Amino acid sequence: MNGEQDRATTEWLEPLQRFFIYLESERKYSKHTLSAYQRDLNAFTEYCAENASTDWKLIDETLIRRYVATQHRKGLSGRSLQRQLSSIRTLFNYLCRHYGLENNPADGIPAPKSPKRLPETLGVDQLNNLLAISADDPLAIRDHAMLELLYGCGLRLSELTGLNMADVDWQQRTLSVFGKGRKQRRVPFGSKANEALKKWLKERAQLINVGETALFLNKSGQRIGNRSVQQRLKKWVLKQDLGSNAYPHMLRHSFASHILESSSDLRAVQELLGHANLSTTQIYTHLDFQHLAGVYDKAHPRSRK
């Protein structure tokens, strides 16, 4: 009996494992995105198994709705549930194409709505203070260059740590960046970032291991990791007495908000950030309106209480 159960479990989970391989090898999803899919779908398949639904063809809309309701009662936000439903829909699309399922039972199932949270940003003065790094040791020089790119180019953390020397076009002052889904875009960088990068290159030559292609290295001469960048930023926030918490993605939010405040060109901001949909970028228009409302409140005589 145990042998039959083991065989049934293998048959049930094999398409899921093949789906993860597909996301990694064909869709070129990052480790972070793949890990999120695995967490979401492992939780979903555990729920299905507990409810005696270990046949993909028998999983229907009712079961998925019950799963969403259960997760919501556990305290998951609407945003998290939207992500989980997206993972489930993507899985069933794969099963329809490769395993003969006739329809996607997750299509059309809405997630509970949750209030939109505006991105956290830093002010221009705060960023100028953060980027006023004058130390001359190699790691401080590297950190300065990394922060200049995070804010100056609006990079995601994984995009920064994934940069190679070959991705920098010094003549055009642009970076070749690989974003979500390994989509490539070119992003310009300014004179401040250019100066900081050139200063870092002199130090990089002293640290590098043979054959290492990464632009930014740790003290062992290997590609720096995401966690190290987060820790170094935290250190500089304290050292520069920023008066506020900061994390790498906050610099990306600040980049987008400041560009939009100055140019009002939403499409350009979308291209610079590498957003697939304009709706993703539109969240920054709410920040821009908050800025304008603040200016109005301070400046217009009829706005004062």
C-alpha positions in Angstrom: 0.0 0.0 0.0 2.8 2.4 0.9 4.4 1.7 -2.5 1.2 2.7 -4.3 0.9 5.9 -2.2 4.5 6.8 -3.0 3.9 6.2 -6.7 0.7 8.4 -6.6 2.6 11.1 -4.8 5.4 11.0 -7.4 2.9 11.2 -10.2 1.1 14.1 -8.5 4.2 16.2 -7.8 6.3 15.4 -11.0 4.5 18.1 -13.1 5.1 20.6 -10.4 8.9 19.9 -10.4 8.9 20.1 -14.2 7.1 23.4 -14.0 9.9 24.8 -11.7 12.5 23.6 -14.1 10.6 25.3 -17.0 10.6 28.6 -15.0 14.3 28.4 -14.4 15.6 27.1 -17.7 13.1 28.5 -20.3 11.6 31.5 -18.6 14.9 32.5 -17.0 13.3 33.5 -13.7 15.7 34.7 -11.0 16.4 32.7 -7.9 14.3 35.2 -5.9 11.3 34.8 -8.2 11.6 31.1 -8.4 11.8 30.8 -4.7 8.5 32.9 -4.4 6.8 30.5 -6.9 8.0 27.5 -4.9 6.7 28.9 -1.6 3.3 29.8 -3.1 2.8 26.5 -4.9 4.1 24.2 -2.1 1.6 25.8 0.2 -1.2 25.3 -2.4 -0.3 21.6 -3.1 -0.1 20.9 0.7 -3.7 22.3 1.0 -4.8 20.2 -2.0 -3.3 17.0 -0.5 -5.0 17.7 2.9 -8.3 18.0 1.0 -7.8 14.7 -0.9 -7.3 16.5 -4.2 -4.1 14.9 -5.6 -5.1 14.8 -9.2 -4.5 18.0 -11.2 -7.6 17.4 -13.3 -9.9 17.2 -10.2 -8.8 20.6 -8.8 -11.6 23.0 -9.6 -12.5 26.7 -9.0 -14.3 25.9 -5.8 -11.2 24.3 -4.2 -9.0 27.2 -5.2 -11.6 29.7 -3.8 -11.6 27.8 -0.5 -7.8 27.9 -0.5 -7.8 31.6 -1.0 -10.4 32.1 1.8 -8.3 29.9 4.1 -5.2 31.9 3.4 -7.1 35.2 3.9 -8.3 34.0 7.3 -4.7 33.3 8.3 -4.0 37.0 7.8 -2.4 37.0 4.3 -2.9 40.4 2.6 -4.7 40.9 -0.6 -1.3 41.7 -2.3 0.1 38.3 -1.1 -3.0 36.5 -2.3 -2.8 38.2 -5.7 0.8 36.9 -6.0 -0.3 33.4 -5.0 -3.2 33.3 -7.5 -0.8 34.5 -10.2 1.5 31.6 -9.4 -1.4 29.1 -9.4 -2.7 30.5 -12.8 0.8 30.3 -14.3 1.1 26.7 -13.1 -2.3 25.7 -14.6 -1.5 27.4 -17.9 1.6 25.2 -18.0 -0.5 22.1 -17.2 -3.0 22.9 -19.9 -0.2 23.1 -22.5 1.8 20.0 -21.4 -0.5 17.7 -19.4 -3.8 17.8 -21.2 -5.9 19.9 -18.8 -8.9 21.4 -20.6 -9.1 24.7 -18.7 -7.5 26.8 -16.0 -9.6 26.7 -12.9 -7.8 29.7 -11.4 -8.9 32.1 -14.2 -11.2 34.8 -13.0 -10.8 34.2 -9.3 -10.2 37.6 -7.6 -8.1 38.1 -4.6 -9.4 40.2 -1.6 -8.5 43.8 -2.1 -6.1 45.5 0.2 -5.3 49.2 0.4 -2.5 50.4 -1.9 0.6 51.3 0.0 2.6 54.2 -1.5 6.3 53.5 -2.0 8.6 54.9 0.6 11.1 57.5 -0.7 13.9 59.7 0.6 14.1 63.4 0.0 16.8 64.9 -2.2 18.6 66.4 0.8 18.6 63.0 2.5 20.0 61.4 -0.5 22.7 64.0 -1.0 23.7 63.4 2.6 23.7 59.6 2.2 25.8 59.9 -1.0 28.4 62.3 0.6 30.8 59.4 1.3 34.3 60.7 1.5 36.2 57.7 3.0 39.1 56.3 1.0 39.2 52.6 2.0 38.3 50.2 -0.9 35.0 49.0 0.6 33.7 52.6 1.2 34.7 53.5 -2.4 32.8 50.5 -3.7 29.8 51.3 -1.5 29.7 54.8 -2.8 29.6 53.6 -6.4 26.9 51.0 -5.7 24.7 53.6 -4.0 25.2 56.1 -6.8 23.9 53.5 -9.3 21.0 52.3 -7.1 19.7 55.9 -6.9 21.2 57.3 -10.1 19.8 54.5 -12.3 16.8 53.2 -10.3 18.2 49.7 -10.3 16.7 46.7 -8.5 19.1 45.2 -6.0 19.5 42.0 -8.0 20.2 44.1 -11.1 23.0 45.9 -9.3 24.7 42.7 -8.0 24.2 41.0 -11.4 26.2 43.7 -13.3 29.3 42.6 -15.1 32.2 44.7 -16.3 31.0 44.1 -19.9 27.6 45.7 -19.1 29.1 49.2 -18.7 29.4 51.4 -21.8 31.8 54.1 -20.7 31.6 56.1 -23.9 27.8 56.3 -23.9 27.6 56.2 -20.1 25.0 53.5 -20.1 24.4 50.2 -18.3 23.1 47.0 -19.9 20.7 45.8 -17.2 18.9 42.4 -17.0 15.7 42.9 -15.1 12.8 40.5 -14.3 12.4 37.6 -16.7 15.9 38.4 -17.9 14.6 41.3 -19.9 17.4 43.6 -21.0 17.3 47.4 -21.0 19.8 50.2 -21.3 20.0 52.8 -18.5 22.0 56.0 -18.5 24.2 57.0 -15.6 25.3 60.5 -14.7 28.6 62.2 -14.0 28.5 61.5 -10.2 28.1 57.8 -10.8 30.7 57.9 -13.5 33.3 59.5 -11.1 32.4 57.0 -8.3 32.7 54.0 -10.7 36.0 55.0 -12.1 37.4 55.5 -8.6 36.1 52.0 -7.7 37.7 50.4 -10.7 41.1 51.3 -9.4 40.3 49.5 -6.1 38.6 46.6 -7.9 41.8 45.7 -9.7 43.5 45.1 -6.3 40.7 42.8 -5.1 39.6 40.7 -8.1 40.0 37.0 -8.3 41.2 35.5 -11.6 38.3 35.1 -14.1 35.8 37.1 -12.0 33.5 39.2 -14.3 31.4 41.0 -11.7 31.4 44.8 -11.5 31.1 44.8 -7.7 33.1 42.5 -5.5 33.2 41.6 -1.9 36.4 41.7 0.1 37.2 38.1 -1.0 37.3 39.3 -4.7 34.0 37.5 -5.6 30.7 38.9 -6.8 28.9 40.7 -4.0 25.6 39.3 -2.7 22.3 41.0 -2.1 22.5 40.6 1.6 25.9 42.3 1.8 24.6 45.3 -0.1 21.7 45.6 2.3 24.0 45.4 5.3 26.4 48.0 3.9 23.5 50.4 3.1 22.3 50.0 6.7 25.8 50.9 8.0 25.9 54.1 5.9 22.4 55.2 6.9 23.7 55.1 10.5 27.1 56.6 9.7 25.7 59.5 7.6 23.0 60.2 10.3 20.2 60.0 7.8 17.5 60.3 10.3 15.4 57.7 8.5 15.5 54.0 7.7 16.5 53.1 4.1 16.8 49.9 2.0 18.0 49.4 -1.5 14.5 49.4 -3.2 13.8 52.8 -1.4 16.5 54.3 -3.6 14.8 53.0 -6.7 11.5 54.4 -5.5 13.2 57.8 -4.9 14.8 57.7 -8.3 11.3 57.2 -10.0 9.6 59.8 -7.8 12.2 62.5 -8.4 12.4 61.9 -12.1 8.6 62.1 -12.3 8.4 65.3 -10.2 10.9 67.0 -12.6 9.7 65.7 -16.0 6.1 64.4 -15.6 7.1 61.8 -18.3 5.5 58.6 -17.0 6.5 56.6 -20.1 10.1 57.5 -19.7 10.0 56.5 -16.1 8.4 53.2 -17.1 11.3 52.5 -19.6 14.0 53.5 -17.1 12.6 51.2 -14.4 11.9 48.3 -16.8 8.3 48.0 -15.9 6.3 45.7 -18.3 3.1 47.6 -17.7 2.5 51.3 -17.3 0.0 50.6 -14.5 2.9 49.5 -12.3 4.6 52.8 -12.8 1.4 54.8 -12.2 1.8 54.3 -8.4 4.4 57.1 -8.6 1.9 59.6 -9.8 0.2 59.4 -6.4 3.6 60.4 -4.8 3.9 63.2 -7.3 0.4 64.4 -6.4 1.3 64.3 -2.7 4.4 66.4 -3.5 2.3 69.0 -5.4 -0.4 69.0 -2.6 2.4 69.7 -0.1 3.7 72.6 -2.1 0.1 74.0 -2.4 -0.5 73.7 1.3 2.7 75.6 2.1 2.5 78.2 -0.6 -1.2 79.1 -1.3 -2.6 81.7 1.1 -6.1 80.2 0.9 -4.9 76.7 1.9 -3.7 77.7 5.3 -6.0 77.0 8.3 
